[in-house]
Structures are given as C-alpha cells and as structure tokens.
mmCIF file of N, CA and C in Angstrom:
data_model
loop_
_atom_site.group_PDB
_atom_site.id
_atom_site.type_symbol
_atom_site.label_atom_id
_atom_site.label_comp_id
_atom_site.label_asym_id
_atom_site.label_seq_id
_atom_site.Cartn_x
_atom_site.Cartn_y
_atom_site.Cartn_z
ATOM 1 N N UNK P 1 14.759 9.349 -10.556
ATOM 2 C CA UNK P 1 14.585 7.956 -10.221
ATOM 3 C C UNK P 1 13.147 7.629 -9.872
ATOM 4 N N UNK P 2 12.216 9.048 -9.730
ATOM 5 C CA UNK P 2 10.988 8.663 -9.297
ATOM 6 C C UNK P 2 10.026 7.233 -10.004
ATOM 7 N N UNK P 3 10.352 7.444 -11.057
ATOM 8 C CA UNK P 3 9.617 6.585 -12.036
ATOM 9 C C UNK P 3 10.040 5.175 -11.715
ATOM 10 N N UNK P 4 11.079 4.787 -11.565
ATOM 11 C CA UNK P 4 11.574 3.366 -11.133
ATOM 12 C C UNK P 4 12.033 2.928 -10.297
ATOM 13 N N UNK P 5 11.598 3.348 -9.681
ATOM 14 C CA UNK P 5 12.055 2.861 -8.134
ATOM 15 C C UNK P 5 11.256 2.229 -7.229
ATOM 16 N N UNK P 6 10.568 1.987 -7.980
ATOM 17 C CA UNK P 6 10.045 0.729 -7.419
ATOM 18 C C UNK P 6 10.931 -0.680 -7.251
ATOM 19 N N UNK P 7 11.726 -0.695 -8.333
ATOM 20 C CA UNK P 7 12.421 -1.474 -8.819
ATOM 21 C C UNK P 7 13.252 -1.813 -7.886
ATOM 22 N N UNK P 8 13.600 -0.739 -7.097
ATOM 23 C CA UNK P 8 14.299 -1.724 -6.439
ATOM 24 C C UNK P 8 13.732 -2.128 -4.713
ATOM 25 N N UNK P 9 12.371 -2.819 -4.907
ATOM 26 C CA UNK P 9 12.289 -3.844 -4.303
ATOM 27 C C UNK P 9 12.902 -5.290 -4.082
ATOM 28 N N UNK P 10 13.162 -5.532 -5.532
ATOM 29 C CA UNK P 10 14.369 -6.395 -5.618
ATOM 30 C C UNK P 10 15.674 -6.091 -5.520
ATOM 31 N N UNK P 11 15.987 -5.009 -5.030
ATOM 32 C CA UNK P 11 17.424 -5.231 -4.619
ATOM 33 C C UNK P 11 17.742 -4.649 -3.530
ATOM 34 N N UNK P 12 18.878 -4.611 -2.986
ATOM 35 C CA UNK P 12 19.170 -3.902 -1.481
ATOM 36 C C UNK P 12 19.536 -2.439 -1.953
ATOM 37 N N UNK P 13 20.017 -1.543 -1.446
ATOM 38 C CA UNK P 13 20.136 -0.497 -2.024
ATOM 39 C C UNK P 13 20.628 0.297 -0.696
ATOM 40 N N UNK P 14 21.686 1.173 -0.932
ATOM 41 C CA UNK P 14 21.783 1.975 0.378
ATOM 42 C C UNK P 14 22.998 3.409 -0.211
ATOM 43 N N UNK P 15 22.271 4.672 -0.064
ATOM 44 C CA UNK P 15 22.332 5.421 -0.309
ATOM 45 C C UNK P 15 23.163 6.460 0.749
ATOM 46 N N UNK P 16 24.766 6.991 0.406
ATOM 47 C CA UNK P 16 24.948 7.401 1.101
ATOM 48 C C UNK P 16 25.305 9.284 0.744
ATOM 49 N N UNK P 17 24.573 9.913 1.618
ATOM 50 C CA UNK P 17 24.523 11.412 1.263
ATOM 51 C C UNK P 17 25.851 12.784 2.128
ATOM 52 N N UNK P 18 26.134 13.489 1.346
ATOM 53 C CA UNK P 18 26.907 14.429 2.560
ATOM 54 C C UNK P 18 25.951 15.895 2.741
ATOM 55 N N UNK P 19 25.640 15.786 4.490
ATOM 56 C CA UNK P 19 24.745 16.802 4.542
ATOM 57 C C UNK P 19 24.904 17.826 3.930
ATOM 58 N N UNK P 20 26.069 18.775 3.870
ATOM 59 C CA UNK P 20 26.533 19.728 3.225
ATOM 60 C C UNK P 20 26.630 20.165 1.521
ATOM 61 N N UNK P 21 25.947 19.009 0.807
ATOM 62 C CA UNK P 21 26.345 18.607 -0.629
ATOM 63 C C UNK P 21 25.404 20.015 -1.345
ATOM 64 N N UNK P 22 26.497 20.703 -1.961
ATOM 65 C CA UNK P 22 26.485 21.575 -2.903
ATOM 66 C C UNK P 22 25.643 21.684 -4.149
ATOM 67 N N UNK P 23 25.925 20.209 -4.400
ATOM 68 C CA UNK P 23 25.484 19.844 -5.864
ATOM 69 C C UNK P 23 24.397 19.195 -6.005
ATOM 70 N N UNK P 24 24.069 18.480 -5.788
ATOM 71 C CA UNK P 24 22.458 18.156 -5.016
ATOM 72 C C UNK P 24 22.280 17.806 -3.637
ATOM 73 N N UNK P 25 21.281 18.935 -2.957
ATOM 74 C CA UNK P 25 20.743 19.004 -1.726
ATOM 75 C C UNK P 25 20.297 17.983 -0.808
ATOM 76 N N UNK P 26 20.767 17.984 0.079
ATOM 77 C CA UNK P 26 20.263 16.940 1.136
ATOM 78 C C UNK P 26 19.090 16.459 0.894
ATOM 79 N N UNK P 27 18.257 17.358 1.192
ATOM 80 C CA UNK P 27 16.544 17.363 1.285
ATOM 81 C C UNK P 27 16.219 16.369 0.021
ATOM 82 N N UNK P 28 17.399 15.838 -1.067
ATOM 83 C CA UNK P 28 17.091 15.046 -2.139
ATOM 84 C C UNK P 28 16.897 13.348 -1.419
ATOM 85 N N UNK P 29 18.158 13.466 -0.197
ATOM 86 C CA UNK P 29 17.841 11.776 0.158
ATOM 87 C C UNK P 29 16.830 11.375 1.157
ATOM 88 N N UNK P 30 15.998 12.749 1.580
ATOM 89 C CA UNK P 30 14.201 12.204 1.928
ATOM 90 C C UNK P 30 13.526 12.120 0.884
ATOM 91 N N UNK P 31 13.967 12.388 -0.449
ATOM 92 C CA UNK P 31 12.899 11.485 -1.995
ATOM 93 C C UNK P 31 13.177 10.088 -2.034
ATOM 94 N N UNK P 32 14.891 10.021 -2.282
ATOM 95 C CA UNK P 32 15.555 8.783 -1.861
ATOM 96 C C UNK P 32 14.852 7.454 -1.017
ATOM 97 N N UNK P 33 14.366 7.639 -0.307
ATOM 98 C CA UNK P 33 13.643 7.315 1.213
ATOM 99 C C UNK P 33 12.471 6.870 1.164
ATOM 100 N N UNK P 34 11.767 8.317 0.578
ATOM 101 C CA UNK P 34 10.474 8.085 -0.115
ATOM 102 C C UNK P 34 10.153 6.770 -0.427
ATOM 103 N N UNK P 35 10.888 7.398 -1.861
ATOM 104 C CA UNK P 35 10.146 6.664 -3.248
ATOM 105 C C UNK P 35 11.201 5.208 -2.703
ATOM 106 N N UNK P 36 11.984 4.953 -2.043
ATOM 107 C CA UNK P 36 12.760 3.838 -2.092
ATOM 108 C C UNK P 36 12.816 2.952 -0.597
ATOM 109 N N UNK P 37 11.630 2.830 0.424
ATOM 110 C CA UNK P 37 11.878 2.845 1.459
ATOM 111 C C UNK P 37 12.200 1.632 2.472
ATOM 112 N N UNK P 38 12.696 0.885 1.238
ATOM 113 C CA UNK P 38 13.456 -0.468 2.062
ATOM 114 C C UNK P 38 15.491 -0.099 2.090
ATOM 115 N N UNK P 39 15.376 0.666 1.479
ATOM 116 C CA UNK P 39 16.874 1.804 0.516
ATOM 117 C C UNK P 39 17.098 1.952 2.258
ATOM 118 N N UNK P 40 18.684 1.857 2.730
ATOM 119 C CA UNK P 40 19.547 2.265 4.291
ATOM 120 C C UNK P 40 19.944 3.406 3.517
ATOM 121 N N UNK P 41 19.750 4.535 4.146
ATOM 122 C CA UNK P 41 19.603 5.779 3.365
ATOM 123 C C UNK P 41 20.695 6.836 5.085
ATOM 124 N N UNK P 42 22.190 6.997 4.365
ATOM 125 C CA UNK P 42 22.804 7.635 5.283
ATOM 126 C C UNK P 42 23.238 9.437 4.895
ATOM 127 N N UNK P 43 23.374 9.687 5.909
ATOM 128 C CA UNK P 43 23.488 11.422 6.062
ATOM 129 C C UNK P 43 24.908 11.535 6.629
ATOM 130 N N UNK P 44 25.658 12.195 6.105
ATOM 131 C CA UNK P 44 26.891 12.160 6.644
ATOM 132 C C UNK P 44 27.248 13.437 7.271
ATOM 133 N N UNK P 45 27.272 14.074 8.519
ATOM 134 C CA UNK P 45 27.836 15.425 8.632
ATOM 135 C C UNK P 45 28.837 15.894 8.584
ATOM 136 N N UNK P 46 29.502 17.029 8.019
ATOM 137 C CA UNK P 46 30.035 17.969 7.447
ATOM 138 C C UNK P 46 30.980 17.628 6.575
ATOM 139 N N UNK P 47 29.965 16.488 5.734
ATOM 140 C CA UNK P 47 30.208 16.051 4.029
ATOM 141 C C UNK P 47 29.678 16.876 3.137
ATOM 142 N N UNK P 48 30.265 17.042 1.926
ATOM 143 C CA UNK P 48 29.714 17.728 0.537
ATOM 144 C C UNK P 48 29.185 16.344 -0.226
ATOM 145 N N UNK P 49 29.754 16.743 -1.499
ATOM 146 C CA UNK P 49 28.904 16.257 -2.817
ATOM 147 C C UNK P 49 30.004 14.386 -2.889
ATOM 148 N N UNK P 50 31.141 14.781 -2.067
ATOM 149 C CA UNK P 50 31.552 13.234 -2.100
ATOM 150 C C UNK P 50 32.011 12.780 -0.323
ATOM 151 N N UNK P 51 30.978 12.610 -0.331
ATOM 152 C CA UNK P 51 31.360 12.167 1.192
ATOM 153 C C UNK P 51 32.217 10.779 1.546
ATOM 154 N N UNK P 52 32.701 9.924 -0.024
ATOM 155 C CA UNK P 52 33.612 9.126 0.568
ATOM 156 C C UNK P 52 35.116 9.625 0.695
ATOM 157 N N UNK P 53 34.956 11.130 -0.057
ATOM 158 C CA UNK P 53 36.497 11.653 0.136
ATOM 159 C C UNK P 53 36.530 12.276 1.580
ATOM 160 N N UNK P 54 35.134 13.022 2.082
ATOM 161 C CA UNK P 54 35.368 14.008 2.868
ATOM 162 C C UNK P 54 35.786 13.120 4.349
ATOM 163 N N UNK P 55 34.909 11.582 4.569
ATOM 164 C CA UNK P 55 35.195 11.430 5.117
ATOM 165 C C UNK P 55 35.340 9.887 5.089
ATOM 166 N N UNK P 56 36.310 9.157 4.550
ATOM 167 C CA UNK P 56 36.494 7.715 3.847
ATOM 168 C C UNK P 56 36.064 6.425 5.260
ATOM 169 N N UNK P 57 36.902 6.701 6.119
ATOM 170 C CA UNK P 57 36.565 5.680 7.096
ATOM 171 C C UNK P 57 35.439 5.373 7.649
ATOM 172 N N UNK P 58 34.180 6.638 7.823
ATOM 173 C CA UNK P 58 33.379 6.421 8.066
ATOM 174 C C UNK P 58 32.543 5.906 7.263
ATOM 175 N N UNK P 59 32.270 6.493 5.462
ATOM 176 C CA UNK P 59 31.780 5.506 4.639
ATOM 177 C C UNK P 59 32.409 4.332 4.409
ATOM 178 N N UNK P 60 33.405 3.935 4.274
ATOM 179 C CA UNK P 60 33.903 2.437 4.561
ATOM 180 C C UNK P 60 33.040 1.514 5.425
ATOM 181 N N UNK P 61 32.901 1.943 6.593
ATOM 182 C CA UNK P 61 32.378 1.428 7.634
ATOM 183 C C UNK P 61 30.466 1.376 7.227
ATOM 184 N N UNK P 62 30.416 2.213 6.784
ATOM 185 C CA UNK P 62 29.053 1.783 6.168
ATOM 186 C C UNK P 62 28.836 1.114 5.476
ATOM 187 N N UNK P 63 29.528 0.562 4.480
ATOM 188 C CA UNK P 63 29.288 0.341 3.377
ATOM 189 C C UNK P 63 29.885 -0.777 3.398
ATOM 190 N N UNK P 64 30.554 -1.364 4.563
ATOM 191 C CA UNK P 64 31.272 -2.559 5.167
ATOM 192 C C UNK P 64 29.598 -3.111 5.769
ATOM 193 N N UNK P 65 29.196 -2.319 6.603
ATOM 194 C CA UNK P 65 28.254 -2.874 7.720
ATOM 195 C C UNK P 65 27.040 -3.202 6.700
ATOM 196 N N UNK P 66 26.543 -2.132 5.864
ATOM 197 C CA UNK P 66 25.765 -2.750 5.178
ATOM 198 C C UNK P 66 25.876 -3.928 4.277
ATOM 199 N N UNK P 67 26.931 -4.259 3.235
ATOM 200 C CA UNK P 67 27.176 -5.847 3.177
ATOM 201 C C UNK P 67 27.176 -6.558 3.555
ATOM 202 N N UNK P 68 27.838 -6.379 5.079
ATOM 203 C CA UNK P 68 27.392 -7.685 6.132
ATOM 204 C C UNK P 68 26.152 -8.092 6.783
ATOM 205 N N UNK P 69 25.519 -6.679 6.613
ATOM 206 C CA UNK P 69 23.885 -7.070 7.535
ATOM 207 C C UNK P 69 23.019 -6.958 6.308
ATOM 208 N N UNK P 70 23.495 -7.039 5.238
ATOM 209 C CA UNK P 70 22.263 -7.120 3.746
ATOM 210 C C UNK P 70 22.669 -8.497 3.042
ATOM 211 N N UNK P 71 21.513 -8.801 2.786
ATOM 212 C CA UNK P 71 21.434 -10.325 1.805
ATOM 213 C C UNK P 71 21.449 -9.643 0.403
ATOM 214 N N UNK P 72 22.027 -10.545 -0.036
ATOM 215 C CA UNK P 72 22.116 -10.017 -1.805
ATOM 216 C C UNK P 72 21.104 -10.452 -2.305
ATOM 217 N N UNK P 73 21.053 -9.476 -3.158
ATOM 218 C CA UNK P 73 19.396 -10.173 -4.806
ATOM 219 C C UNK P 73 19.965 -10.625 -5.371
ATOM 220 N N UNK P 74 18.551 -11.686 -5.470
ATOM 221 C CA UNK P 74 18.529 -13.255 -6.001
ATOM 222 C C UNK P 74 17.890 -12.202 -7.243
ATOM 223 N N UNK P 75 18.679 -13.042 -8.513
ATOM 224 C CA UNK P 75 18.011 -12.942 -9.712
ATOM 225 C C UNK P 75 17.128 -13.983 -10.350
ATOM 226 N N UNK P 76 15.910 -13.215 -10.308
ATOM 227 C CA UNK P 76 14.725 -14.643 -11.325
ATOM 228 C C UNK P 76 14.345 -13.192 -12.120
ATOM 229 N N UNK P 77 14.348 -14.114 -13.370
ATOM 230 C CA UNK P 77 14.204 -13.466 -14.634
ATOM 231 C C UNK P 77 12.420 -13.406 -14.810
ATOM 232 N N UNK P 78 12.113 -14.141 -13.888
ATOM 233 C CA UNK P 78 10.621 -14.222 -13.967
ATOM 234 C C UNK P 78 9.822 -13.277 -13.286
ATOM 235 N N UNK P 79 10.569 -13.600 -11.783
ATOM 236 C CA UNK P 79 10.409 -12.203 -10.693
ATOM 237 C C UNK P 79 10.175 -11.120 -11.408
ATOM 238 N N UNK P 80 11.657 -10.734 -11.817
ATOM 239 C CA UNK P 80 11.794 -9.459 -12.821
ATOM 240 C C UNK P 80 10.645 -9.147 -13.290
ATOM 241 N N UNK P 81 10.340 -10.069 -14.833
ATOM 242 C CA UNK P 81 9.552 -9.904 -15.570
ATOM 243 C C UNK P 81 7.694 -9.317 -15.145
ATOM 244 N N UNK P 82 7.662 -9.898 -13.975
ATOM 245 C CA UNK P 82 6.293 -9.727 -12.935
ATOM 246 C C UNK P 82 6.258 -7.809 -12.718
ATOM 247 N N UNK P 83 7.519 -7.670 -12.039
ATOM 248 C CA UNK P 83 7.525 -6.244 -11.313
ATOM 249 C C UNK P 83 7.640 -5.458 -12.148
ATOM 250 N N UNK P 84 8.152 -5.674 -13.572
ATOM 251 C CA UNK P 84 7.939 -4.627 -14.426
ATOM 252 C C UNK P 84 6.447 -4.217 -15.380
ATOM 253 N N UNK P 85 6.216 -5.625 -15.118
ATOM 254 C CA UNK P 85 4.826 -6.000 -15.841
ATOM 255 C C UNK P 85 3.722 -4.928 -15.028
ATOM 256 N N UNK P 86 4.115 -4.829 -13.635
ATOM 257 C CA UNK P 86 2.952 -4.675 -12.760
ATOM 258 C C UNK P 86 3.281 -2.967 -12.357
ATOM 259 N N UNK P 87 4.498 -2.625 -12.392
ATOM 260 C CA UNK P 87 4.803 -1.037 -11.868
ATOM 261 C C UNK P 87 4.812 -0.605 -10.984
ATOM 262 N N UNK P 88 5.011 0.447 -10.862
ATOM 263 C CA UNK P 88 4.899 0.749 -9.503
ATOM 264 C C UNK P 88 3.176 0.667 -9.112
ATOM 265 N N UNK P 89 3.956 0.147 -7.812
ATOM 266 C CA UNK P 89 2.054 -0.114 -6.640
ATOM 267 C C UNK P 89 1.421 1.024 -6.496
ATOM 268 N N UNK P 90 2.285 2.816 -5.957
ATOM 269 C CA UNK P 90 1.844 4.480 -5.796
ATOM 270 C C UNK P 90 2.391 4.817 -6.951
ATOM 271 N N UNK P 91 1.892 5.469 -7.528
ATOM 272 C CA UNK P 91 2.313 6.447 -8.875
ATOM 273 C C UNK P 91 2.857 7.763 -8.040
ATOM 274 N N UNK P 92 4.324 7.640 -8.338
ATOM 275 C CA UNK P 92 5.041 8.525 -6.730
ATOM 276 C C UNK P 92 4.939 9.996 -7.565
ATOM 277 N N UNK P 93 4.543 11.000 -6.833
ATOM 278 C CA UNK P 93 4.249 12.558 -6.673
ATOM 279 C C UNK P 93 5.344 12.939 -7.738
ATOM 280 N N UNK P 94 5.849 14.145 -8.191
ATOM 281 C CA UNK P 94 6.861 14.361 -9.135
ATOM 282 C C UNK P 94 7.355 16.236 -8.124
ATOM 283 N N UNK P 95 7.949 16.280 -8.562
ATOM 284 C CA UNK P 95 8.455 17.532 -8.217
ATOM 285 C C UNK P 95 9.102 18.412 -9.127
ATOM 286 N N UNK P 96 8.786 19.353 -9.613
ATOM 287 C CA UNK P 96 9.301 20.476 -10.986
ATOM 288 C C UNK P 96 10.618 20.408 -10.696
ATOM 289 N N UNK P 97 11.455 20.867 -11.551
ATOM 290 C CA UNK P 97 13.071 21.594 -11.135
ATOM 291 C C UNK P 97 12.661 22.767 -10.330
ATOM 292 N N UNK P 98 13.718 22.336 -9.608
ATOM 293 C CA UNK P 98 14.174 23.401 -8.463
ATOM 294 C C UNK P 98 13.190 23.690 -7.236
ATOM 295 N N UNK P 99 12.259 22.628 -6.979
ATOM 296 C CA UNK P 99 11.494 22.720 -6.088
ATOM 297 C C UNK P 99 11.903 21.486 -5.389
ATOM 298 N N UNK P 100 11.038 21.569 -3.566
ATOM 299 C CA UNK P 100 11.739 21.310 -2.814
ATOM 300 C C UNK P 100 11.557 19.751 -2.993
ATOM 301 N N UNK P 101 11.783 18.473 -2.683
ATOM 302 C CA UNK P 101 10.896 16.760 -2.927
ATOM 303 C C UNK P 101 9.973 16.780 -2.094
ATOM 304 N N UNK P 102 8.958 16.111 -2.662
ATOM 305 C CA UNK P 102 7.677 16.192 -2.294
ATOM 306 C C UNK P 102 7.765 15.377 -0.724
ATOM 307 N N UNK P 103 6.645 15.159 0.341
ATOM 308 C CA UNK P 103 7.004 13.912 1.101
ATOM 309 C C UNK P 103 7.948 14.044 1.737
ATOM 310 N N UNK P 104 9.393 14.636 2.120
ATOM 311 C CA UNK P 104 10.543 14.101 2.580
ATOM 312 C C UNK P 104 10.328 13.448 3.656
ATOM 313 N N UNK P 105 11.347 12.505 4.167
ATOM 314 C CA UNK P 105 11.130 11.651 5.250
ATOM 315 C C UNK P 105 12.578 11.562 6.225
ATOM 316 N N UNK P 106 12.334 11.249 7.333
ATOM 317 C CA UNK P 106 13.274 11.128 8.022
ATOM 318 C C UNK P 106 14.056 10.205 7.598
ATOM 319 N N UNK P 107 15.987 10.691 7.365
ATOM 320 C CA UNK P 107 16.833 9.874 7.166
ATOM 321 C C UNK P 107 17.665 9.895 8.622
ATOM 322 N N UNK P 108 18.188 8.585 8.486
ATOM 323 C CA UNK P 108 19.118 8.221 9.342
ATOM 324 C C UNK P 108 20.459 8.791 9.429
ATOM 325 N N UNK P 109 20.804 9.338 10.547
ATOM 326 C CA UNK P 109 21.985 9.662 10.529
ATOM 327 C C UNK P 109 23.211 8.466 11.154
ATOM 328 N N UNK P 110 24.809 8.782 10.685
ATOM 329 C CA UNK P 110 25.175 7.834 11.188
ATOM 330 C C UNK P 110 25.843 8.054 12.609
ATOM 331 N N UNK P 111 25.397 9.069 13.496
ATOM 332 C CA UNK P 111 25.446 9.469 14.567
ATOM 333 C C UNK P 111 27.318 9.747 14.738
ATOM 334 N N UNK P 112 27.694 9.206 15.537
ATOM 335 C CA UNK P 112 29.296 9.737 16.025
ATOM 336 C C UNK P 112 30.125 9.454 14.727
#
C-alpha cells in the first residue's frame, strides 16, 4: 500500500489488527500508521489473522465507535483528480520482503 496511500487523505480509514496475527505481523500496522497517519489504527490482544472472529464484540464496538465519531468522504471528482495529479507529498521508504517496516510507529491499543 506504500505507494498509495497517500490516497487516503481523502478518506477515513481505520485499520483493525490482531496482535498475535500469524499471517501478517503486527509490526505491519506501524507501516499502516506510517504511511497512513490520519488511518484509527487498532491492536487487538490475543487476536490472530481475524480478529473479528477471535474477538467479535470488541471489533463491533470499534467499528461502531469509529462510524459514529468519523465523518464520511465527500466525493469531488476534482479533489480526486488534484491528489492524484500531485502524489504523494514523502516518497514513503520501501521495505524488501521479509524485512522488518521501516519507521514503525506507535499504535493504539484498545485497552480493556
């Protein structure tokens, strides 16, 4: 997603991770964060690779709270047309396979 993610400046975005995830590593949703840092970026503990199975009520509740406290994107086709025109503002770092994301940043946990 490094490459476009800028993109979503125009939109809300909120990313939810299970610390435990097998299949791609935690340490992936401090790139998440990074490269995306208006993105509500959650950590779920002792979630895997689907943390709305491992633990449903609590992503519910996120994903409830964030709709209610996020405004939706407005579509202008013009907007659009500007932010693609223009690119990303940092030409964001890249990271090989299997190495660790560059940058990581503190994510939020959703505490209790």
């Amino acid at each position: 997603m490094a490459d476009r993610a800028y993109l979503t400046e125009a939109m809300p975005m909120c990313v939810i991770w299970g610390r435990n995830d097998q299949i791609i590593p935690v340490r992936h949703a401090g790139n998440a964060a990074a490269l995306a840092p208006s993105a509500r970026v959650e950590v779920l503990p002792n979630a895997g690779h689907f943390p709305h199975k491992d633990h449903p009520q609590r992503f519910v509740r996120i994903v409830n709270d964030f709709i209610r406290t996020t405004d939706a994107a407005a579509y202008d086709r013009e907007d659009w047309r500007a932010l693609l025109a223009a690119g990303p503002r940092i030409v964001p770092l890249q990271a090989e396979a299997a190495e660790a994301p560059i940058a990581p940043v503190h994510v939020m946990s959703t505490g209790a």
